[in-house]
């Protein structure tokens, strides 16, 4: 074999590895375990470069750990339920199961071309009854633990097709993707999981996750959104009812000048006086059409109207008006707010816009006595300070005041301390077909009855017509809906909602260790052994929901005694985007600004629509931009080893990666050089001899051996710490250069170097590594070899280089013995040729020695 032909060797090795089963999960308990996991893909139909980057990163880690003596679990599966399959069914009349299976088959072939050391025996697809049976079983555990319940919630309703729409099926103008009808909100009884029960633990345990990026932890913490404050009650005038509010600033309670209800609040209609009824109704309707984002936007004017009703501030006894306003959200806190315009920015804007009084109750510390009488102000004061106009609390520091007010309120029966989370319970009901059916039956006698475990899975029926109209496809199939109650036998109805696909992905990592178990969801001992995942790799787009839900599931299953750990993912790596070159029209906005390269004249790039000049920029690869590079094209041209090397070399894994053909070619040339080096070496008579070298004699050999062991150490450090694959590849290139330049090619040290290069290359470019490993007459796969350890003796340099400076200017370098001490270094420097030349005849005023680095002579 004289030339490097990736196509031939890659196919050969992929076949051989399968035959030899070298990617199979080892269950040898003597070895430490390592669970390497990529976020599993949605089977959209084809693999893109982002997938490739994700899986290659995980694969390098898995291969390294195997060589380092770990038993490694490195599985793959399919996040296979979800809307696109159902949309395809509606559009093209192809059953979702068939569409999904076809895509999985296609992507599986593509995946297998990447040379990933995946144990395919563990493969799972969330749409398979063998899997969703256990998804349903887990739902029943939640139900039993009181963590699943039904409640009314709003859905997107298409009034033309008479069907519920997912958020993704509603366009930015609020119209249905199919009928084009203006989408309405409709209240439906839906299933929720009580993730809020775990809010505090989900927040606290972020501290344990030392192997997670700080920004992901911050995003999770913000999503959970813990606020500490108080619940306070304001009696309604002429009523026995009270308005409860949540506030983070009980210290400002004397500054309350009005109370605001969310328009949806159940008390709204009750407090409204007859003369205000029409106006209030109209306002409620108006706000119902606004999104939460619109309602809470900082820069938007806050709109609201008075209800005519009055409440009493129990602290002052003063009557204050009750308003409704869009900036108060019904879902947060109590859905009601005490308005303190002097100290809250939103309240300030609202009060100014509506001529509501502003009462100052906190002033900055050290405010002089005069200023203490302020009652109005130009802007809000939101900082802590000294309480004024606050009865017996006057003069108190407002931070202490918070607690004092709460204690007082509690004594008086007006309220109590309260912790509030922004996190809401998880709405898991989907009025769709392609998901795991929620396994309960609604019986007129018994109410909600779980489907008995023996009857799981509740299978998806196949004789379904997908019209996109009417209720969920399941609800329309009478023969499926009507069942006898499992408890009493009375005619009853199946639940027709299916589960959010985020449920499927909240536990898949627990199934892999025991993927074929048909008796149990998994064997706990086995999962406790393999879990937690040692390294999880995936996209930042999953930083919040997927990871939070997975953490939630883990904690619930732990509390059902199925698991013995608190957190599922020890370390998390969120890889950056893969970007491609594309043209952009700087005068256009959003999606319209991208112009695919294919329709642009590269010599004179102009917008085909407007004639405006275009810019060539890097942007995340996407179909719509037309700037994607197909993995199969790169593989066909250079082989997958080159693609892997390029991806790893081009950028650190967390950073965005700019696809650059020239750099791809650079890696191809590098692999060619390695090929050349090794195949030439393989011709030598000493190639087949085991190379045991210690303490070579000659300087040339010593230097080469130092380069070899420096490479081992550097690559190992790069791979173990922060996964700096890019610098590791640079080290491999350095070693390859050192070997190419070596003048001792018949020395056993050189043989050691060749062997080392192949072994270090193995996790990165697994095919060429195995080919070359066999070329130097090794029988067993390179992937079964042990990772190398640097020989500390080899690392020690005999000599070191000192920079000679005169008055801070570099004038030359000298080699000195590595063991020379400070004094010796100064002496040798002084005697050196460059120093002598400049010092001659001049007085040395000062000598600065930076041991092992430089000696500077300051001359007079
Ligand atoms: C009076 C007050 C005075 C407030 C003051 C703040 C400053 P976070 O940190 O987000 O929890 N609030 C409470 N429920 C609300 C709702 N459903 N919709 C909109 N706003 C709501 O913020 C809590 C604060 O947000 C609460 O404290 C309340 O305003 C407001 F100088 O009460 B505060
Ligand atoms: Zn019954």
Short mmCIF file of C-alpha atoms in Angstrom, two decimals, residues 31-429:
data_model
loop_
_atom_site.label_atom_id
_atom_site.label_comp_id
_atom_site.label_asym_id
_atom_site.label_seq_id
_atom_site.Cartn_x
_atom_site.Cartn_y
_atom_site.Cartn_z
CA UNK A 31 -12.55 -1.70 35.57
CA UNK A 32 -13.83 1.74 36.49
CA UNK A 33 -16.88 2.76 34.45
CA UNK A 34 -17.25 5.66 32.07
CA UNK A 35 -20.57 6.65 30.54
CA UNK A 36 -20.09 8.85 27.45
CA UNK A 37 -23.32 10.21 26.02
CA UNK A 38 -24.33 12.39 23.10
CA UNK A 39 -27.78 13.97 23.11
CA UNK A 40 -29.76 11.64 20.88
CA UNK A 41 -30.98 12.99 17.55
CA UNK A 42 -34.45 13.63 16.29
CA UNK A 43 -34.82 11.46 13.16
CA UNK A 44 -35.47 14.28 10.74
CA UNK A 45 -34.12 12.26 7.83
CA UNK A 46 -30.54 13.34 7.40
CA UNK A 47 -27.49 14.00 9.47
CA UNK A 48 -26.03 17.51 9.42
CA UNK A 49 -22.62 18.79 10.37
CA UNK A 50 -23.81 19.80 13.85
CA UNK A 51 -24.65 16.15 14.55
CA UNK A 52 -21.25 15.09 13.24
CA UNK A 53 -19.45 17.51 15.52
CA UNK A 54 -21.47 16.41 18.54
CA UNK A 55 -20.90 12.67 18.03
CA UNK A 56 -17.24 12.95 17.08
CA UNK A 57 -16.49 14.85 20.30
CA UNK A 58 -18.18 12.16 22.39
CA UNK A 59 -16.47 9.43 20.39
CA UNK A 60 -12.97 10.77 21.00
CA UNK A 61 -13.69 10.81 24.71
CA UNK A 62 -15.14 7.28 24.63
CA UNK A 63 -12.15 5.92 22.71
CA UNK A 64 -9.66 7.65 25.00
CA UNK A 65 -11.35 6.28 28.10
CA UNK A 66 -11.35 2.74 26.73
CA UNK A 67 -7.63 2.98 26.07
CA UNK A 68 -7.19 4.35 29.58
CA UNK A 69 -8.65 1.17 31.01
CA UNK A 70 -12.26 2.13 31.61
CA UNK A 71 -15.28 0.05 30.68
CA UNK A 72 -17.19 2.46 28.53
CA UNK A 73 -20.88 2.80 27.77
CA UNK A 74 -21.32 4.78 24.56
CA UNK A 75 -24.85 4.32 23.21
CA UNK A 76 -27.07 5.96 20.62
CA UNK A 77 -30.82 6.22 20.07
CA UNK A 78 -33.62 8.20 18.52
CA UNK A 79 -35.84 10.90 19.96
CA UNK A 80 -38.50 9.65 17.63
CA UNK A 81 -41.90 10.97 18.67
CA UNK A 82 -43.07 14.43 17.71
CA UNK A 83 -44.84 16.75 15.41
CA UNK A 84 -42.92 16.55 12.09
CA UNK A 85 -43.91 12.91 11.60
CA UNK A 86 -47.54 13.83 12.10
CA UNK A 87 -47.30 16.81 9.78
CA UNK A 88 -45.74 14.54 7.15
CA UNK A 89 -48.68 12.18 7.62
CA UNK A 90 -51.16 15.00 7.06
CA UNK A 91 -49.33 16.36 4.03
CA UNK A 92 -48.14 13.20 2.30
CA UNK A 93 -50.43 10.58 3.72
CA UNK A 94 -47.57 8.47 5.04
CA UNK A 95 -48.06 6.86 8.47
CA UNK A 96 -45.90 8.53 11.14
CA UNK A 97 -44.38 5.20 12.13
CA UNK A 98 -43.28 4.50 8.59
CA UNK A 99 -41.91 7.98 8.01
CA UNK A 100 -39.95 7.76 11.27
CA UNK A 101 -38.61 4.26 10.60
CA UNK A 102 -37.42 5.29 7.16
CA UNK A 103 -35.61 8.33 8.54
CA UNK A 104 -34.01 6.30 11.30
CA UNK A 105 -32.70 3.76 8.79
CA UNK A 106 -31.26 6.51 6.65
CA UNK A 107 -29.60 8.36 9.49
CA UNK A 108 -28.32 5.16 11.02
CA UNK A 109 -26.42 4.42 7.79
CA UNK A 110 -24.97 7.92 7.82
CA UNK A 111 -23.97 7.58 11.45
CA UNK A 112 -22.20 4.32 10.84
CA UNK A 113 -19.98 6.03 8.27
CA UNK A 114 -18.56 8.29 11.01
CA UNK A 115 -16.57 5.52 12.65
CA UNK A 116 -18.18 6.09 16.02
CA UNK A 117 -17.46 3.47 18.66
CA UNK A 118 -21.12 3.09 19.52
CA UNK A 119 -22.57 -0.05 21.05
CA UNK A 120 -25.54 -0.51 18.72
CA UNK A 121 -26.95 -3.28 20.92
CA UNK A 122 -28.14 -0.48 23.19
CA UNK A 123 -29.98 1.40 20.45
CA UNK A 124 -33.43 2.64 21.40
CA UNK A 125 -36.19 4.61 19.72
CA UNK A 126 -38.67 6.42 21.93
CA UNK A 127 -41.53 5.61 19.52
CA UNK A 128 -41.06 1.88 19.90
CA UNK A 129 -43.64 0.14 22.12
CA UNK A 130 -40.75 -1.55 23.99
CA UNK A 131 -39.67 1.91 25.04
CA UNK A 132 -42.90 3.83 25.47
CA UNK A 133 -44.34 1.04 27.56
CA UNK A 134 -41.87 2.21 30.21
CA UNK A 135 -42.49 5.88 29.54
CA UNK A 136 -46.10 5.10 30.41
CA UNK A 137 -45.04 3.10 33.43
CA UNK A 138 -43.00 6.04 34.67
CA UNK A 139 -46.01 8.33 34.18
CA UNK A 140 -47.97 6.00 36.45
CA UNK A 141 -45.24 6.29 39.09
CA UNK A 142 -45.70 10.06 38.97
CA UNK A 143 -49.47 9.65 39.22
CA UNK A 144 -49.12 7.35 42.19
CA UNK A 145 -46.73 9.75 43.91
CA UNK A 146 -49.24 12.60 43.47
CA UNK A 147 -46.96 14.32 40.98
CA UNK A 148 -49.32 14.14 37.98
CA UNK A 149 -52.64 15.96 37.94
CA UNK A 150 -55.20 17.47 35.59
CA UNK A 151 -56.09 21.14 35.41
CA UNK A 152 -57.59 23.53 32.90
CA UNK A 153 -55.15 25.38 30.71
CA UNK A 154 -55.26 27.33 27.49
CA UNK A 155 -54.42 25.73 24.13
CA UNK A 156 -54.09 27.17 20.63
CA UNK A 157 -57.36 26.48 18.87
CA UNK A 158 -57.82 26.55 15.11
CA UNK A 159 -61.50 27.51 14.65
CA UNK A 160 -61.57 26.39 10.99
CA UNK A 161 -60.00 22.97 11.30
CA UNK A 162 -61.51 22.59 14.80
CA UNK A 163 -58.23 21.33 16.14
CA UNK A 164 -55.60 22.08 18.78
CA UNK A 165 -52.32 23.43 17.43
CA UNK A 166 -48.83 23.14 18.84
CA UNK A 167 -46.98 26.45 19.30
CA UNK A 168 -44.82 25.53 16.31
CA UNK A 169 -47.95 25.32 14.16
CA UNK A 170 -48.86 28.93 14.86
CA UNK A 171 -47.01 31.54 12.80
CA UNK A 172 -45.68 34.87 14.07
CA UNK A 173 -48.95 36.58 13.13
CA UNK A 174 -50.93 34.09 15.19
CA UNK A 175 -52.34 32.12 12.25
CA UNK A 176 -52.68 28.38 11.74
CA UNK A 177 -50.02 26.71 9.56
CA UNK A 178 -52.72 24.81 7.62
CA UNK A 179 -55.96 26.76 7.55
CA UNK A 180 -54.50 30.23 7.92
CA UNK A 181 -57.23 30.97 10.46
CA UNK A 182 -56.54 33.38 13.32
CA UNK A 183 -55.71 31.09 16.23
CA UNK A 184 -57.79 31.38 19.40
CA UNK A 185 -57.17 30.43 23.00
CA UNK A 186 -59.35 27.71 24.42
CA UNK A 187 -59.43 26.19 27.90
CA UNK A 188 -58.97 22.41 28.07
CA UNK A 189 -58.42 20.01 30.91
CA UNK A 190 -54.81 18.91 30.61
CA UNK A 191 -52.18 16.87 32.43
CA UNK A 192 -49.39 18.49 34.42
CA UNK A 193 -46.33 17.19 36.27
CA UNK A 194 -45.55 18.86 39.58
CA UNK A 195 -41.99 19.93 38.88
CA UNK A 196 -42.55 22.84 41.28
CA UNK A 197 -42.35 20.36 44.19
CA UNK A 198 -38.69 19.96 43.25
CA UNK A 199 -37.92 23.61 42.53
CA UNK A 200 -35.75 24.12 45.60
CA UNK A 201 -33.73 20.94 45.12
CA UNK A 202 -33.30 21.60 41.41
CA UNK A 203 -31.88 24.98 42.36
CA UNK A 204 -29.71 23.85 45.29
CA UNK A 205 -28.18 20.90 43.48
CA UNK A 206 -26.83 23.10 40.71
CA UNK A 207 -23.95 23.60 43.18
CA UNK A 208 -23.02 19.93 42.84
CA UNK A 209 -22.60 20.25 39.10
CA UNK A 210 -19.00 21.33 39.06
CA UNK A 211 -18.51 19.86 35.59
CA UNK A 212 -21.19 22.07 33.98
CA UNK A 213 -20.64 25.35 32.19
CA UNK A 214 -21.45 28.25 34.52
CA UNK A 215 -23.75 29.83 31.99
CA UNK A 216 -25.92 26.73 31.74
CA UNK A 217 -26.29 26.63 35.52
CA UNK A 218 -27.18 30.30 35.51
CA UNK A 219 -29.83 29.75 32.84
CA UNK A 220 -31.33 26.96 34.95
CA UNK A 221 -31.29 29.09 38.09
CA UNK A 222 -33.01 31.94 36.26
CA UNK A 223 -35.60 29.59 34.86
CA UNK A 224 -36.39 28.31 38.35
CA UNK A 225 -36.42 31.96 39.46
CA UNK A 226 -36.52 31.93 43.24
CA UNK A 227 -37.75 35.08 45.01
CA UNK A 228 -37.90 35.59 48.74
CA UNK A 229 -40.56 37.88 50.11
CA UNK A 230 -43.98 37.92 51.68
CA UNK A 231 -47.61 37.12 51.12
CA UNK A 232 -49.77 40.02 52.33
CA UNK A 233 -53.55 40.38 52.37
CA UNK A 234 -55.53 43.54 51.59
CA UNK A 235 -59.20 43.39 52.72
CA UNK A 236 -61.73 44.52 50.12
CA UNK A 237 -64.04 47.32 51.23
CA UNK A 238 -67.61 46.13 51.80
CA UNK A 239 -66.65 42.50 51.32
CA UNK A 240 -65.36 39.61 53.39
CA UNK A 241 -62.85 38.74 50.67
CA UNK A 242 -59.21 39.75 50.67
CA UNK A 243 -56.70 40.32 47.91
CA UNK A 244 -53.53 38.34 48.52
CA UNK A 245 -50.36 39.69 46.93
CA UNK A 246 -46.80 38.41 46.64
CA UNK A 247 -44.12 41.02 47.23
CA UNK A 248 -40.36 40.91 47.46
CA UNK A 249 -40.43 44.27 49.21
CA UNK A 250 -42.63 44.06 52.34
CA UNK A 251 -40.52 46.98 53.67
CA UNK A 252 -42.37 49.26 51.23
CA UNK A 253 -45.88 48.35 52.39
CA UNK A 254 -46.56 51.84 53.77
CA UNK A 255 -45.98 53.17 50.27
CA UNK A 256 -48.78 51.16 48.66
CA UNK A 257 -51.11 53.58 46.86
CA UNK A 258 -53.20 51.07 44.89
CA UNK A 259 -53.65 47.33 44.32
CA UNK A 260 -53.59 45.70 40.87
CA UNK A 261 -55.20 42.44 39.82
CA UNK A 262 -54.33 40.50 36.70
CA UNK A 263 -57.37 40.89 34.40
CA UNK A 264 -57.96 37.12 34.57
CA UNK A 265 -57.99 37.15 38.40
CA UNK A 266 -61.19 35.57 39.77
CA UNK A 267 -61.82 38.60 42.01
CA UNK A 268 -61.77 41.02 39.07
CA UNK A 269 -65.46 40.81 38.25
CA UNK A 270 -66.41 40.72 41.92
CA UNK A 271 -64.72 43.99 42.84
CA UNK A 272 -65.85 45.83 39.71
CA UNK A 273 -68.53 48.41 40.38
CA UNK A 274 -71.57 48.44 38.05
CA UNK A 275 -70.51 51.68 36.34
CA UNK A 276 -67.12 50.14 35.45
CA UNK A 277 -68.43 46.80 34.21
CA UNK A 278 -68.43 47.49 30.46
CA UNK A 279 -64.97 49.04 30.47
CA UNK A 280 -63.51 46.22 32.57
CA UNK A 281 -64.98 43.52 30.29
CA UNK A 282 -63.57 45.22 27.22
CA UNK A 283 -60.14 45.48 28.83
CA UNK A 284 -60.16 41.80 29.83
CA UNK A 285 -60.82 40.83 26.21
CA UNK A 286 -58.06 43.11 24.93
CA UNK A 287 -55.45 41.69 27.28
CA UNK A 288 -56.43 38.11 26.49
CA UNK A 289 -55.13 38.68 22.96
CA UNK A 290 -51.66 39.79 24.17
CA UNK A 291 -48.79 37.39 24.67
CA UNK A 292 -46.92 37.18 27.96
CA UNK A 293 -43.92 38.75 26.27
CA UNK A 294 -45.95 41.74 25.11
CA UNK A 295 -47.46 42.12 28.55
CA UNK A 296 -44.17 42.23 30.41
CA UNK A 297 -41.90 44.08 27.95
CA UNK A 298 -39.88 46.69 29.86
CA UNK A 299 -40.21 49.47 27.31
CA UNK A 300 -43.92 49.09 26.64
CA UNK A 301 -46.41 51.45 28.34
CA UNK A 302 -48.27 49.64 31.11
CA UNK A 303 -51.98 49.67 30.44
CA UNK A 304 -54.70 49.34 33.02
CA UNK A 305 -58.01 50.67 34.27
CA UNK A 306 -59.71 51.11 37.67
CA UNK A 307 -62.35 48.58 38.69
CA UNK A 308 -64.14 51.06 40.92
CA UNK A 309 -63.53 48.73 43.89
CA UNK A 310 -61.48 49.72 46.95
CA UNK A 311 -59.18 47.80 49.29
CA UNK A 312 -57.66 48.67 52.66
CA UNK A 313 -53.98 48.73 53.44
CA UNK A 314 -54.08 46.99 56.83
CA UNK A 315 -50.87 48.72 57.93
CA UNK A 316 -52.24 52.25 57.47
CA UNK A 317 -55.97 51.68 57.44
CA UNK A 318 -56.10 53.80 54.28
CA UNK A 319 -58.46 52.94 51.43
CA UNK A 320 -56.77 52.43 48.08
CA UNK A 321 -58.23 51.81 44.61
CA UNK A 322 -58.21 48.37 42.97
CA UNK A 323 -57.05 48.40 39.35
CA UNK A 324 -56.49 45.77 36.71
CA UNK A 325 -53.46 45.99 34.44
CA UNK A 326 -51.72 43.98 31.74
CA UNK A 327 -48.32 43.98 33.47
CA UNK A 328 -49.62 41.80 36.26
CA UNK A 329 -49.48 38.14 35.24
CA UNK A 330 -52.13 35.80 36.49
CA UNK A 331 -49.79 32.80 36.58
CA UNK A 332 -47.14 34.34 38.80
CA UNK A 333 -47.37 34.71 42.59
CA UNK A 334 -50.98 35.35 43.48
CA UNK A 335 -51.83 37.17 40.26
CA UNK A 336 -52.14 40.39 42.23
CA UNK A 337 -49.67 43.12 43.14
CA UNK A 338 -49.45 45.89 45.74
CA UNK A 339 -48.53 49.04 43.83
CA UNK A 340 -45.58 50.96 45.29
CA UNK A 341 -44.77 53.56 42.65
CA UNK A 342 -42.08 55.29 44.69
CA UNK A 343 -39.90 52.18 44.76
CA UNK A 344 -40.82 49.95 41.82
CA UNK A 345 -40.08 50.99 38.26
CA UNK A 346 -43.12 49.41 36.67
CA UNK A 347 -45.44 50.76 39.34
CA UNK A 348 -43.87 54.18 38.88
CA UNK A 349 -44.58 54.21 35.16
CA UNK A 350 -48.07 52.97 35.79
CA UNK A 351 -48.82 55.54 38.49
CA UNK A 352 -47.50 58.40 36.36
CA UNK A 353 -49.55 57.31 33.38
CA UNK A 354 -52.70 57.06 35.47
CA UNK A 355 -52.32 59.92 37.96
CA UNK A 356 -52.04 57.63 40.94
CA UNK A 357 -50.42 59.02 44.09
CA UNK A 358 -46.77 58.30 44.85
CA UNK A 359 -45.74 57.87 48.47
CA UNK A 360 -42.05 57.76 49.40
CA UNK A 361 -41.25 55.33 52.24
CA UNK A 362 -37.55 54.55 51.69
CA UNK A 363 -34.78 57.14 51.42
CA UNK A 364 -31.08 56.68 50.80
CA UNK A 365 -28.98 56.32 53.96
CA UNK A 366 -27.54 59.69 55.14
CA UNK A 367 -30.42 61.67 53.66
CA UNK A 368 -30.58 64.98 55.58
CA UNK A 369 -33.54 65.84 57.77
CA UNK A 370 -35.03 68.31 55.28
CA UNK A 371 -35.23 65.72 52.56
CA UNK A 372 -36.97 63.31 54.89
CA UNK A 373 -40.18 65.12 54.16
CA UNK A 374 -40.19 64.28 50.46
CA UNK A 375 -43.48 62.90 49.32
CA UNK A 376 -43.00 62.92 45.58
CA UNK A 377 -40.04 62.29 43.36
CA UNK A 378 -38.89 62.33 39.77
CA UNK A 379 -37.79 58.74 39.56
CA UNK A 380 -38.09 55.54 41.56
CA UNK A 381 -35.71 54.71 44.32
CA UNK A 382 -35.32 50.94 44.18
CA UNK A 383 -32.26 50.51 46.40
CA UNK A 384 -32.36 49.63 50.09
CA UNK A 385 -32.29 52.57 52.49
CA UNK A 386 -33.95 53.99 55.59
CA UNK A 387 -37.68 53.57 56.18
CA UNK A 388 -39.76 56.76 56.52
CA UNK A 389 -43.49 57.44 56.61
CA UNK A 390 -43.78 53.89 57.93
CA UNK A 391 -45.29 54.20 61.38
CA UNK A 392 -43.36 52.38 64.06
CA UNK A 393 -40.78 51.21 61.48
CA UNK A 394 -39.50 54.74 60.83
CA UNK A 395 -35.72 55.01 60.91
CA UNK A 396 -35.20 51.31 60.40
CA UNK A 397 -32.79 49.98 57.80
CA UNK A 398 -35.03 48.65 55.02
CA UNK A 399 -33.18 45.33 54.74
CA UNK A 400 -33.97 44.57 58.37
CA UNK A 401 -37.33 46.22 57.81
CA UNK A 402 -38.36 43.46 55.42
CA UNK A 403 -38.23 40.89 58.14
CA UNK A 404 -39.67 43.18 60.78
CA UNK A 405 -42.69 43.99 58.61
CA UNK A 406 -43.28 40.30 57.86
CA UNK A 407 -43.09 39.40 61.55
CA UNK A 408 -45.53 42.16 62.39
CA UNK A 409 -47.90 41.11 59.59
CA UNK A 410 -47.77 37.55 60.80
CA UNK A 411 -48.65 38.61 64.35
CA UNK A 412 -51.57 40.66 63.09
CA UNK A 413 -52.74 37.86 60.77
CA UNK A 414 -52.22 39.99 57.67
CA UNK A 415 -49.71 37.76 55.93
CA UNK A 416 -46.57 35.68 56.21
CA UNK A 417 -43.11 35.08 54.76
CA UNK A 418 -43.20 33.42 51.37
CA UNK A 419 -40.79 32.01 48.82
CA UNK A 420 -41.95 32.19 45.24
CA UNK A 421 -40.56 30.38 42.19
CA UNK A 422 -40.98 31.44 38.60
CA UNK A 423 -40.93 27.77 37.58
CA UNK A 424 -44.40 26.46 36.76
CA UNK A 425 -45.73 22.94 36.66
CA UNK A 426 -44.99 21.13 33.42
CA UNK A 427 -47.90 20.88 31.00
CA UNK A 428 -47.36 17.49 29.34
CA UNK A 429 -50.66 16.91 27.49
#
